[in-house]
Short mmCIF file of C-alpha atoms in Angstrom, two decimals:
data_model
loop_
_atom_site.label_atom_id
_atom_site.label_comp_id
_atom_site.label_asym_id
_atom_site.label_seq_id
_atom_site.Cartn_x
_atom_site.Cartn_y
_atom_site.Cartn_z
CA MET A 1 -16.36 2.55 -65.05
CA ARG A 2 -16.80 6.07 -63.62
CA ASN A 3 -16.86 4.77 -60.07
CA LEU A 4 -13.67 2.83 -60.85
CA LYS A 5 -12.06 5.98 -62.02
CA GLU A 6 -13.04 7.94 -59.11
CA THR A 7 -11.75 5.34 -56.75
CA ASN A 8 -8.36 5.28 -58.46
CA VAL A 9 -8.24 9.16 -58.14
CA ILE A 10 -9.03 8.96 -54.42
CA ARG A 11 -6.34 6.23 -53.92
CA LEU A 12 -3.77 8.36 -55.80
CA ALA A 13 -4.60 11.42 -53.74
CA CYS A 14 -4.31 9.45 -50.48
CA ALA A 15 -0.95 8.01 -51.65
CA VAL A 16 0.28 11.69 -52.41
CA LEU A 17 -0.92 12.73 -48.92
CA VAL A 18 0.72 9.95 -47.19
CA CYS A 19 4.07 10.72 -48.95
CA CYS A 20 3.94 14.33 -47.99
CA LEU A 21 3.42 13.44 -44.25
CA LEU A 22 6.01 10.80 -44.40
CA ASN A 23 8.53 13.18 -45.87
CA PHE A 24 7.77 15.74 -43.17
CA ALA A 25 8.17 13.07 -40.46
CA VAL A 26 11.41 12.16 -41.98
CA GLN A 27 12.80 15.53 -42.13
CA VAL A 28 11.76 16.25 -38.45
CA HIS A 29 13.51 12.95 -37.48
CA ALA A 30 16.65 13.99 -39.46
CA GLN A 31 16.89 17.28 -37.43
CA SER A 32 16.91 15.38 -34.17
CA GLN A 33 20.08 14.69 -32.19
CA VAL A 34 20.64 10.91 -32.17
CA ARG A 35 21.80 9.57 -28.76
CA ALA A 36 22.75 5.93 -28.44
CA LEU A 37 21.92 4.54 -25.08
CA SER A 38 22.35 1.07 -23.48
CA LEU A 39 19.85 -0.28 -21.20
CA GLN A 40 22.33 0.15 -18.38
CA GLU A 41 22.86 3.82 -19.17
CA CYS A 42 18.91 4.25 -19.15
CA PHE A 43 18.85 2.77 -15.65
CA GLU A 44 21.49 5.11 -14.44
CA THR A 45 19.88 8.09 -15.97
CA ALA A 46 16.41 7.29 -14.70
CA LEU A 47 17.59 6.61 -11.03
CA GLU A 48 19.20 10.09 -11.13
CA ASN A 49 16.54 12.17 -12.87
CA ASN A 50 13.26 10.31 -12.89
CA LEU A 51 10.78 12.45 -10.93
CA THR A 52 8.74 9.69 -9.33
CA VAL A 53 12.01 8.34 -7.72
CA GLN A 54 13.06 11.87 -6.66
CA ILE A 55 9.61 12.31 -4.94
CA GLU A 56 9.79 9.02 -3.16
CA ARG A 57 13.37 9.76 -2.05
CA VAL A 58 11.92 12.63 0.21
CA ASN A 59 9.93 10.12 2.28
CA PRO A 60 12.72 8.56 4.05
CA GLU A 61 14.11 11.94 4.90
CA LEU A 62 10.75 12.91 6.28
CA SER A 63 10.55 9.61 8.27
CA LEU A 64 14.03 10.27 9.75
CA TYR A 65 12.89 13.71 10.87
CA ASP A 66 9.86 12.04 12.63
CA LEU A 67 12.17 9.52 14.33
CA ARG A 68 14.42 12.47 15.62
CA ILE A 69 11.35 14.25 16.87
CA SER A 70 10.08 11.04 18.77
CA GLN A 71 13.57 10.82 20.29
CA GLY A 72 13.26 14.28 21.54
CA ALA A 73 11.00 13.04 24.36
CA TYR A 74 14.10 12.14 26.35
CA ASP A 75 15.73 15.67 25.98
CA PRO A 76 15.94 17.28 29.40
CA SER A 77 14.43 20.75 29.86
CA PHE A 78 15.60 23.44 32.05
CA PHE A 79 13.04 25.60 34.06
CA PHE A 80 13.33 28.76 36.12
CA SER A 81 10.62 30.62 37.92
CA TYR A 82 10.37 33.74 40.00
CA ARG A 83 7.56 34.95 42.43
CA GLN A 84 7.12 37.88 44.55
CA GLN A 85 4.34 37.63 47.35
CA ASN A 86 3.15 40.56 49.60
CA ARG A 87 1.20 39.89 52.75
CA GLN A 88 -0.23 42.25 55.12
CA GLU A 89 -1.97 41.66 58.60
CA PRO A 90 -3.93 44.36 60.50
CA GLY A 91 -3.32 44.88 64.18
CA ARG A 92 -5.61 43.24 66.84
CA PHE A 93 -6.29 42.94 70.53
CA ASP A 94 -5.65 39.89 72.38
CA PRO A 95 -7.10 39.90 75.90
CA SER A 96 -4.22 37.75 77.17
CA ILE A 97 -1.34 39.78 75.85
CA GLY A 98 -2.90 43.17 74.86
CA ASN A 99 -2.63 45.05 71.71
CA ILE A 100 -1.02 43.15 68.70
CA PRO A 101 0.44 45.48 66.15
CA GLY A 102 -0.02 44.94 62.37
CA SER A 103 2.60 43.60 60.27
CA SER A 104 3.63 43.26 56.61
CA SER A 105 5.90 40.81 54.75
CA GLU A 106 7.41 40.49 51.29
CA THR A 107 8.79 37.33 49.87
CA ASP A 108 11.00 36.87 46.85
CA SER A 109 11.42 33.25 45.71
CA PHE A 110 13.37 31.68 42.81
CA SER A 111 13.56 27.96 41.73
CA SER A 112 15.24 26.50 38.87
CA GLY A 113 16.30 22.96 37.65
CA ILE A 114 16.34 20.36 35.08
CA SER A 115 13.63 17.65 34.41
CA GLY A 116 13.14 14.93 31.87
CA GLN A 117 12.47 11.24 31.35
CA LEU A 118 14.75 8.15 30.75
CA PRO A 119 14.10 5.29 28.25
CA THR A 120 13.16 3.02 31.26
CA GLY A 121 10.07 5.35 31.86
CA THR A 122 11.72 6.96 34.96
CA GLN A 123 10.93 10.64 35.36
CA TYR A 124 13.60 12.76 37.08
CA SER A 125 13.83 16.37 38.54
CA PHE A 126 16.78 18.11 39.91
CA GLN A 127 15.79 21.52 41.58
CA THR A 128 17.01 24.37 43.79
CA PHE A 129 14.79 26.76 45.64
CA VAL A 130 15.76 30.13 47.03
CA SER A 131 13.63 32.49 48.93
CA GLU A 132 14.00 35.73 51.06
CA THR A 133 11.29 37.14 53.23
CA GLU A 134 11.32 40.64 54.77
CA VAL A 135 8.80 41.12 57.71
CA ASN A 136 7.96 44.49 59.18
CA ASN A 137 6.23 44.32 62.62
CA LEU A 138 4.68 47.80 62.66
CA GLY A 139 5.92 49.67 65.74
CA PHE A 140 8.36 46.99 66.94
CA SER A 141 11.10 45.60 64.80
CA PHE A 142 12.19 44.68 61.26
CA ASN A 143 12.96 40.83 60.61
CA GLN A 144 14.56 39.14 57.64
CA PHE A 145 14.50 35.48 56.76
CA SER A 146 16.30 33.53 53.99
CA GLY A 147 16.08 29.98 52.91
CA ASN A 148 17.39 27.50 50.39
CA SER A 149 16.89 23.92 49.29
CA ALA A 150 18.29 21.44 46.83
CA PHE A 151 16.75 18.21 46.01
CA SER A 152 16.00 15.64 43.43
CA GLN A 153 12.90 13.74 42.65
CA LEU A 154 12.28 10.45 40.93
CA ARG A 155 9.17 8.68 39.66
CA GLN A 156 9.30 5.06 38.48
CA PRO A 157 6.11 3.23 36.93
CA LEU A 158 5.70 -0.24 38.21
CA LEU A 159 2.78 -1.44 36.21
CA LYS A 160 1.23 0.93 33.65
CA ASN A 161 3.89 2.45 31.45
CA LEU A 162 6.51 -0.12 32.79
CA TRP A 163 7.79 -1.86 29.68
CA ILE A 164 6.35 0.55 27.04
CA ASP A 165 4.95 4.12 27.29
CA GLY A 166 4.05 6.74 24.87
CA ALA A 167 7.64 7.94 24.17
CA ARG A 168 8.94 4.39 23.63
CA TYR A 169 5.91 3.58 21.35
CA ASN A 170 6.41 6.55 19.27
CA ILE A 171 10.21 5.79 18.95
CA LYS A 172 9.71 2.25 17.78
CA LEU A 173 6.94 3.12 15.55
CA SER A 174 9.22 5.91 13.96
CA LYS A 175 12.04 3.34 13.48
CA ASN A 176 9.64 1.00 11.64
CA ARG A 177 8.25 3.65 9.57
CA LEU A 178 11.70 4.78 8.40
CA THR A 179 12.44 1.21 7.36
CA GLN A 180 9.03 1.23 5.54
CA SER A 181 9.89 4.40 3.68
CA GLU A 182 13.31 3.09 2.55
CA LEU A 183 11.60 -0.23 1.37
CA ALA A 184 8.98 1.79 -0.41
CA LEU A 185 11.77 3.87 -2.17
CA GLN A 186 13.36 0.55 -3.19
CA TRP A 187 10.04 -0.78 -4.65
CA GLN A 188 9.51 2.48 -6.40
CA MET A 189 12.95 2.28 -7.91
CA MET A 190 12.25 -1.41 -9.06
CA ASN A 191 9.04 -0.32 -10.59
CA VAL A 192 10.75 2.61 -12.52
CA LEU A 193 13.58 0.41 -13.72
CA THR A 194 10.99 -2.13 -14.91
CA GLN A 195 9.08 0.65 -16.78
CA VAL A 196 12.23 1.68 -18.32
CA GLU A 197 13.29 -1.75 -19.38
CA LEU A 198 9.77 -2.24 -20.81
CA ALA A 199 9.90 1.13 -22.73
CA TYR A 200 13.41 0.27 -23.85
CA TYR A 201 12.14 -3.02 -25.56
CA ASP A 202 9.03 -1.26 -26.76
CA LEU A 203 11.35 1.24 -28.53
CA ILE A 204 13.57 -1.44 -30.05
CA ALA A 205 10.36 -3.13 -31.36
CA ALA A 206 8.98 0.23 -32.76
CA LEU A 207 12.48 0.89 -34.60
CA GLU A 208 12.40 -2.64 -35.93
CA ASN A 209 8.89 -2.34 -37.12
CA VAL A 210 9.55 0.75 -38.96
CA LYS A 211 12.30 -1.24 -40.77
CA VAL A 212 9.88 -3.95 -41.48
CA GLN A 213 7.39 -1.40 -42.94
CA GLU A 214 10.22 0.23 -45.03
CA LYS A 215 11.03 -3.24 -46.49
CA ALA A 216 7.30 -3.74 -47.20
CA VAL A 217 7.22 -0.37 -49.09
CA GLN A 218 10.16 -1.49 -50.95
CA LEU A 219 8.51 -4.87 -51.90
CA ALA A 220 5.38 -3.00 -52.98
CA ASP A 221 7.22 -0.50 -55.08
CA ARG A 222 9.29 -3.11 -56.76
CA LEU A 223 6.01 -5.12 -57.51
CA LEU A 224 4.44 -1.92 -58.87
CA ALA A 225 7.42 -1.23 -61.26
CA GLU A 226 7.22 -4.82 -62.39
CA ASN A 227 3.49 -4.55 -63.04
CA LYS A 228 3.84 -1.28 -64.79
CA LYS A 229 6.30 -3.00 -67.27
CA ARG A 230 4.06 -5.88 -67.81
CA VAL A 231 1.09 -3.65 -68.58
CA GLU A 232 3.16 -1.62 -71.06
CA ILE A 233 4.01 -4.89 -72.86
CA GLY A 234 0.48 -6.11 -72.69
CA THR A 235 1.13 -9.21 -70.44
CA MET A 236 -0.93 -7.98 -67.56
CA ALA A 237 -4.34 -6.26 -67.10
CA PRO A 238 -4.30 -2.46 -65.89
CA LEU A 239 -6.24 -3.81 -62.82
CA ASP A 240 -3.31 -5.56 -61.37
CA GLU A 241 -1.24 -2.18 -61.71
CA LYS A 242 -3.99 -0.47 -59.82
CA GLN A 243 -3.94 -3.26 -57.21
CA ALA A 244 -0.16 -2.72 -56.85
CA GLN A 245 -0.66 1.00 -56.48
CA SER A 246 -3.20 0.41 -53.67
CA GLN A 247 -0.66 -1.83 -52.06
CA VAL A 248 1.90 0.85 -52.25
CA ALA A 249 -0.37 3.39 -50.67
CA ALA A 250 -1.51 0.98 -47.83
CA ARG A 251 2.23 0.06 -47.20
CA ARG A 252 3.13 3.76 -46.96
CA ALA A 253 0.31 4.48 -44.56
CA ASP A 254 1.49 1.47 -42.44
CA LEU A 255 4.89 3.05 -42.38
CA LEU A 256 3.66 6.29 -41.29
CA GLY A 257 1.69 4.50 -38.50
CA ALA A 258 4.86 2.74 -37.44
CA ARG A 259 6.68 6.11 -37.31
CA ARG A 260 4.01 7.55 -35.22
CA THR A 261 4.32 4.65 -32.71
CA LEU A 262 7.96 5.15 -32.64
CA ILE A 263 7.64 8.78 -31.71
CA VAL A 264 5.15 7.90 -29.04
CA ARG A 265 7.42 5.15 -27.49
CA GLN A 266 10.51 7.54 -27.91
CA ASN A 267 8.63 10.06 -25.73
CA ALA A 268 7.45 7.49 -23.20
CA LEU A 269 11.22 6.50 -22.58
CA LYS A 270 12.33 10.20 -22.47
CA ASN A 271 9.65 10.94 -19.83
CA LEU A 272 11.02 8.10 -17.72
CA LEU A 273 14.69 9.41 -18.14
CA SER A 274 14.18 13.16 -17.69
CA GLN A 275 13.86 15.61 -15.00
CA GLU A 276 13.46 18.40 -17.55
CA TYR A 277 11.55 16.99 -20.45
CA SER A 278 12.35 19.96 -22.61
CA ASP A 279 16.07 18.97 -22.55
CA TRP A 280 15.20 15.80 -24.57
CA ALA A 281 12.97 17.57 -27.11
CA SER A 282 15.67 17.47 -30.00
CA VAL A 283 17.02 14.04 -28.82
CA SER A 284 16.21 10.75 -30.78
CA ILE A 285 17.12 7.90 -28.53
CA GLN A 286 18.86 5.06 -30.43
CA PRO A 287 19.03 1.78 -28.36
CA SER A 288 22.46 0.46 -28.55
CA GLU A 289 21.24 -3.08 -27.86
CA GLY A 290 19.07 -5.32 -29.97
CA LEU A 291 16.28 -7.88 -29.21
CA ARG A 292 17.61 -11.26 -28.38
CA ALA A 293 15.92 -14.38 -27.12
CA VAL A 294 18.50 -15.66 -24.58
CA PRO A 295 16.92 -18.81 -22.85
CA VAL A 296 16.58 -18.42 -19.09
CA VAL A 297 15.99 -21.39 -16.71
CA THR A 298 13.10 -20.66 -14.49
CA ASP A 299 12.24 -22.50 -11.37
CA LEU A 300 8.80 -21.82 -9.82
CA GLN A 301 9.91 -22.76 -6.22
CA ASP A 302 12.94 -20.62 -6.38
CA SER A 303 10.98 -17.58 -7.75
CA TRP A 304 8.38 -17.97 -4.97
CA HIS A 305 11.10 -17.96 -2.23
CA LYS A 306 12.47 -14.88 -3.85
CA GLY A 307 9.15 -13.00 -3.97
CA LEU A 308 8.21 -13.99 -0.45
CA THR A 309 11.53 -12.98 1.16
CA GLN A 310 12.85 -10.07 -0.81
CA ARG A 311 10.04 -8.15 -2.24
CA PRO A 312 10.17 -4.55 -0.73
CA ASP A 313 6.31 -4.03 -0.76
CA LEU A 314 5.93 -7.20 1.06
CA LEU A 315 8.59 -6.47 3.51
CA GLN A 316 6.93 -3.16 3.90
CA SER A 317 3.63 -4.99 4.87
CA ARG A 318 5.34 -7.04 7.32
CA LYS A 319 6.74 -3.87 9.04
CA GLY A 320 3.21 -2.71 9.03
CA MET A 321 2.31 -5.77 11.03
CA GLU A 322 5.11 -5.19 13.53
CA ASN A 323 3.87 -1.58 14.01
CA GLN A 324 0.47 -3.08 14.90
CA GLY A 325 2.20 -5.58 17.27
CA ILE A 326 3.84 -2.64 19.05
CA LEU A 327 0.48 -0.89 19.44
CA VAL A 328 -1.14 -4.13 20.84
CA LYS A 329 1.67 -4.16 23.37
CA PHE A 330 1.15 -0.69 24.36
CA ARG A 331 -2.65 -1.00 24.64
CA ARG A 332 -2.20 -4.06 26.84
CA ASN A 333 0.19 -2.17 29.22
CA GLN A 334 -2.25 0.65 29.47
CA LEU A 335 -4.89 -1.80 30.95
CA PHE A 336 -2.85 -2.00 34.21
CA PRO A 337 -3.37 0.45 37.08
CA GLN A 338 -1.02 3.35 37.54
CA LEU A 339 1.38 2.45 40.34
CA ASP A 340 4.47 4.55 40.64
CA LEU A 341 7.25 4.42 43.07
CA VAL A 342 8.20 8.11 43.94
CA GLY A 343 11.00 9.32 45.98
CA SER A 344 13.00 12.52 46.67
CA ILE A 345 16.22 13.46 48.71
CA GLY A 346 17.78 16.77 49.28
CA TYR A 347 18.99 19.24 51.79
CA ALA A 348 17.33 22.35 53.33
CA ALA A 349 18.73 25.53 54.99
CA GLN A 350 17.25 28.60 56.59
CA SER A 351 18.60 31.69 58.25
CA ARG A 352 16.78 34.00 60.40
CA ASN A 353 19.25 36.77 60.28
CA GLY A 354 19.15 37.09 56.49
CA SER A 355 22.75 35.89 55.95
CA TYR A 356 23.05 33.80 52.85
CA SER A 357 26.52 32.59 53.84
CA ASP A 358 24.89 30.84 56.79
CA VAL A 359 22.34 29.16 54.27
CA PHE A 360 25.13 27.91 52.12
CA ASP A 361 27.11 26.71 54.90
CA GLN A 362 24.19 24.69 55.99
CA LEU A 363 23.67 23.29 52.53
CA THR A 364 27.39 22.37 51.97
CA GLY A 365 27.49 20.94 55.32
CA ARG A 366 24.51 18.81 54.62
CA ASP A 367 23.11 19.80 58.01
CA ASN A 368 19.33 19.36 57.23
CA PRO A 369 18.83 16.25 54.99
CA VAL A 370 15.34 15.96 53.73
CA TRP A 371 14.07 12.75 52.11
CA SER A 372 10.97 10.75 51.16
CA VAL A 373 9.83 7.64 49.61
CA GLY A 374 6.40 6.20 48.73
CA ALA A 375 4.05 4.85 46.11
CA GLU A 376 1.09 6.35 44.26
CA LEU A 377 -1.89 4.26 43.01
CA ASN A 378 -4.49 5.30 40.58
CA VAL A 379 -7.10 2.62 39.53
CA PRO A 380 -9.69 3.72 37.03
CA LEU A 381 -13.13 2.35 38.02
CA THR A 382 -14.11 1.14 34.60
CA ARG A 383 -11.21 1.22 32.34
CA ARG A 384 -13.72 1.02 29.34
CA GLN A 385 -11.58 3.18 27.03
CA GLU A 386 -8.39 1.15 27.69
CA ARG A 387 -10.08 -2.14 27.21
CA TYR A 388 -11.76 -1.37 24.01
CA ASN A 389 -8.56 0.26 22.67
CA PHE A 390 -6.71 -2.95 23.39
CA LYS A 391 -9.59 -5.12 21.59
CA SER A 392 -9.53 -2.84 18.71
CA ALA A 393 -5.69 -3.05 18.27
CA LYS A 394 -5.97 -6.98 18.56
CA ALA A 395 -8.75 -7.00 15.78
CA GLN A 396 -6.61 -4.82 13.49
CA ALA A 397 -3.71 -7.02 13.93
CA GLU A 398 -5.66 -10.07 12.99
CA GLN A 399 -6.94 -8.16 9.99
CA LEU A 400 -3.38 -7.09 9.01
CA LYS A 401 -2.25 -10.93 9.23
CA LEU A 402 -4.89 -11.81 6.74
CA THR A 403 -4.17 -8.96 4.56
CA PHE A 404 -0.53 -10.04 4.52
CA LYS A 405 -1.56 -13.61 3.78
CA ARG A 406 -3.58 -12.56 0.81
CA SER A 407 -0.61 -10.36 -0.51
CA GLU A 408 1.61 -13.46 -0.30
CA GLN A 409 -0.88 -15.58 -2.13
CA GLN A 410 -1.32 -13.00 -4.94
CA ILE A 411 2.45 -12.70 -5.32
CA MET A 412 2.59 -16.53 -5.75
CA VAL A 413 -0.17 -16.25 -8.42
CA ASP A 414 1.71 -13.26 -10.15
CA ILE A 415 5.01 -15.15 -10.11
CA GLU A 416 3.52 -18.32 -11.47
CA ASN A 417 1.80 -16.52 -14.40
CA ALA A 418 4.96 -14.66 -15.03
CA VAL A 419 6.98 -17.95 -15.31
CA SER A 420 4.41 -19.31 -17.55
CA LEU A 421 4.42 -16.41 -19.87
CA THR A 422 8.22 -16.47 -19.94
CA LYS A 423 8.17 -20.04 -21.07
CA ILE A 424 5.40 -19.53 -23.59
CA ASN A 425 6.89 -16.35 -25.14
CA LEU A 426 10.22 -18.08 -25.60
CA GLN A 427 8.27 -20.79 -27.55
CA ARG A 428 6.55 -17.90 -29.53
CA VAL A 429 9.93 -16.49 -30.62
CA GLU A 430 10.86 -19.77 -32.18
CA ALA A 431 7.53 -20.22 -33.73
CA THR A 432 7.34 -16.70 -35.38
CA ARG A 433 11.05 -17.15 -36.58
CA GLN A 434 9.86 -20.20 -38.48
CA GLU A 435 6.78 -18.44 -39.72
CA ARG A 436 8.97 -15.51 -41.02
CA GLU A 437 11.40 -17.87 -42.73
CA PHE A 438 8.47 -19.82 -44.40
CA SER A 439 6.84 -16.56 -45.50
CA GLU A 440 10.18 -15.46 -47.08
CA ALA A 441 10.62 -18.73 -48.87
CA ALA A 442 6.87 -18.55 -50.08
CA LEU A 443 7.07 -15.08 -51.34
CA ASP A 444 10.41 -15.72 -53.17
CA ALA A 445 8.95 -18.74 -54.97
CA GLU A 446 5.65 -16.96 -55.77
CA GLN A 447 7.62 -14.15 -57.43
CA LYS A 448 9.40 -16.45 -59.57
CA LYS A 449 6.34 -17.97 -60.72
CA LEU A 450 4.82 -14.55 -61.42
CA GLU A 451 7.86 -13.69 -63.59
CA VAL A 452 7.17 -16.64 -65.79
CA GLY A 453 3.36 -15.92 -65.77
CA LYS A 454 2.43 -18.95 -63.72
CA SER A 455 1.05 -16.75 -60.69
CA THR A 456 -1.06 -13.55 -60.26
CA SER A 457 -0.19 -10.12 -58.78
CA PHE A 458 -3.09 -10.74 -56.32
CA ILE A 459 -1.32 -13.83 -54.77
CA VAL A 460 2.09 -11.92 -54.58
CA LEU A 461 0.47 -9.14 -52.74
CA GLN A 462 -1.01 -11.36 -50.29
CA LEU A 463 2.21 -13.05 -49.72
CA GLN A 464 3.87 -9.73 -49.22
CA ARG A 465 1.41 -8.87 -46.65
CA ASP A 466 1.82 -12.17 -44.88
CA LEU A 467 5.73 -11.67 -44.75
CA THR A 468 5.29 -8.16 -43.26
CA ALA A 469 2.91 -9.51 -40.61
CA ALA A 470 5.46 -12.47 -39.89
CA ARG A 471 8.22 -10.06 -39.50
CA SER A 472 6.28 -7.97 -37.16
CA SER A 473 5.17 -10.88 -35.22
CA GLU A 474 8.75 -12.07 -34.55
CA ILE A 475 9.86 -8.73 -33.43
CA ASN A 476 6.85 -8.51 -31.09
CA ALA A 477 7.55 -12.10 -29.84
CA LEU A 478 11.18 -11.15 -29.01
CA ALA A 479 10.08 -7.90 -27.28
CA GLU A 480 7.43 -9.75 -25.24
CA TYR A 481 9.84 -12.50 -24.13
CA ASN A 482 12.31 -9.87 -22.82
CA LYS A 483 9.52 -7.86 -21.26
CA ALA A 484 8.33 -11.02 -19.66
CA LEU A 485 11.61 -11.63 -18.03
CA SER A 486 11.57 -8.07 -16.82
CA GLN A 487 8.15 -8.63 -15.23
CA LEU A 488 9.19 -11.85 -13.74
CA SER A 489 12.04 -10.06 -11.98
CA LEU A 490 9.78 -7.53 -10.61
CA SER A 491 7.55 -10.07 -9.29
CA GLU A 492 10.44 -11.81 -7.53
CA GLY A 493 11.68 -8.53 -6.34
CA SER A 494 15.05 -9.43 -7.89
CA VAL A 495 15.43 -6.36 -10.29
CA PHE A 496 18.55 -5.02 -8.58
CA ASP A 497 20.19 -8.42 -8.62
CA ARG A 498 19.25 -9.19 -12.20
CA HIS A 499 20.96 -5.83 -13.39
CA SER A 500 23.75 -6.07 -10.85
CA ILE A 501 22.68 -2.82 -8.95
CA ASP A 502 23.58 -2.52 -5.28
CA VAL A 503 21.31 -0.34 -3.31
CA ASP A 504 22.90 0.68 0.00
CA VAL A 505 20.48 2.19 2.74
CA VAL A 506 22.39 5.02 4.51
CA GLU A 507 21.20 7.56 7.08
CA TRP A 508 20.22 10.65 5.31
CA ASP A 509 22.59 13.59 5.71
CA PRO A 510 21.83 16.58 3.34
CA GLN A 511 25.54 17.54 3.28
CA VAL A 512 26.86 13.92 2.47
CA ASN A 513 24.73 11.83 0.28
CA PRO A 514 21.11 10.88 -0.44
CA LEU A 515 19.31 7.79 0.83
CA LEU A 516 19.50 4.56 -1.12
CA GLU A 517 22.35 5.35 -3.39
CA PRO A 518 22.45 3.00 -6.34
CA VAL A 519 25.87 1.43 -6.95
CA TYR A 520 26.37 -0.55 -10.17
CA SER A 521 28.72 -3.49 -10.14
CA GLU A 522 31.07 -4.00 -12.91
#
């Protein structure tokens, strides 16, 4: 008897503690600012503020910078040089002509021009050269010479670096990487939208479960009140009242757990929607939509087609194979010997009296044309490095093909699982609905029997627990069905189409608009 009293005291103490904690949670919740949000509004907020999306948005910008850097290989460069040379020769004796006096000379030379490379691999150079020489023949005379020349040079690869060279390789690679970064951003946006949708449904389910637990507390309170009356009039044993009290405490504890789950799911959705989490600290999100089971016709073949043709991560892998193909092409071209066609053309002029007007007259009159044409051949004796670079690139290309095939197969498996899960969850919705209806009918009938003394409080308590569990199961089934549809659209890569979101890929300009601006269709 003493143990029973101690047990009852402990139960009552727990019930009081639960009530206090529950009241505190209710007060905190009441102080929160309620904000009603639809799923579409959550999408818009997430795409604008989600930190993961914002981080991923930088990558296309960086890839675009890399592309601009690689295209800089074709930017021409200007060069200029100046050189002064001094030379002295001592006097000497030549038996045939006698003494030859020493001499000194000073030469100032200037050169300038423009050089660069064309997308065809052609290297060009346009250059001018000016020089002036002063010669002092000691003891005899002073002479001055001036010269000028203007010419252009071209070098065209005929084998190695003909159809692709380092510059063209880097540009093609950078273009593909820009596309890859844009696809990665799309895939990240799809994942974030899916996470938002799942969190949104979880939040609705948590709110509904709180309502279910509140109804369970109401049922337990009503049964406790009825049992107290029956104990007072002597038609029920005191033990039944204690069982009802225990039921009330247990249901209040369950309600507190449901409220705790609601807070956790509130915070999870806030984290996905916020750039500054503190701005949402006093906000309580109230979903403006409910859980519905709208039947969706699924076609496995159609889902496979969508997944294999429009999933951004798979398209990104396809671009990776293209990059490797470009590398194989580049490595193959490097196996050829270096055979270049070279040529130059220009004009030269020289004056022995130091008159620059004479020099320029010769240039403008094209009096002294100078030209050359030829070929240069450079053949490595082993080409070991080039051969094994080519073999390595081919092996990696084959590996990427197998990896891509594995990814395709995994996507097909994921889609088939998602389709099956969607169908099963839709059936679970109907099954749990029937379970809930039957539980409501059973409890109603048993309560009527209890009122006339044909049942026991224990059976009613059990049926109350069954009804609460059935209601929770129905809510969870509704949430899981909608979440399965969300996962299916992610597996197909059809998240944007499903929610009427148009994502336009635009070239990044910090003064105009960001990359991948989402546009919502009405």
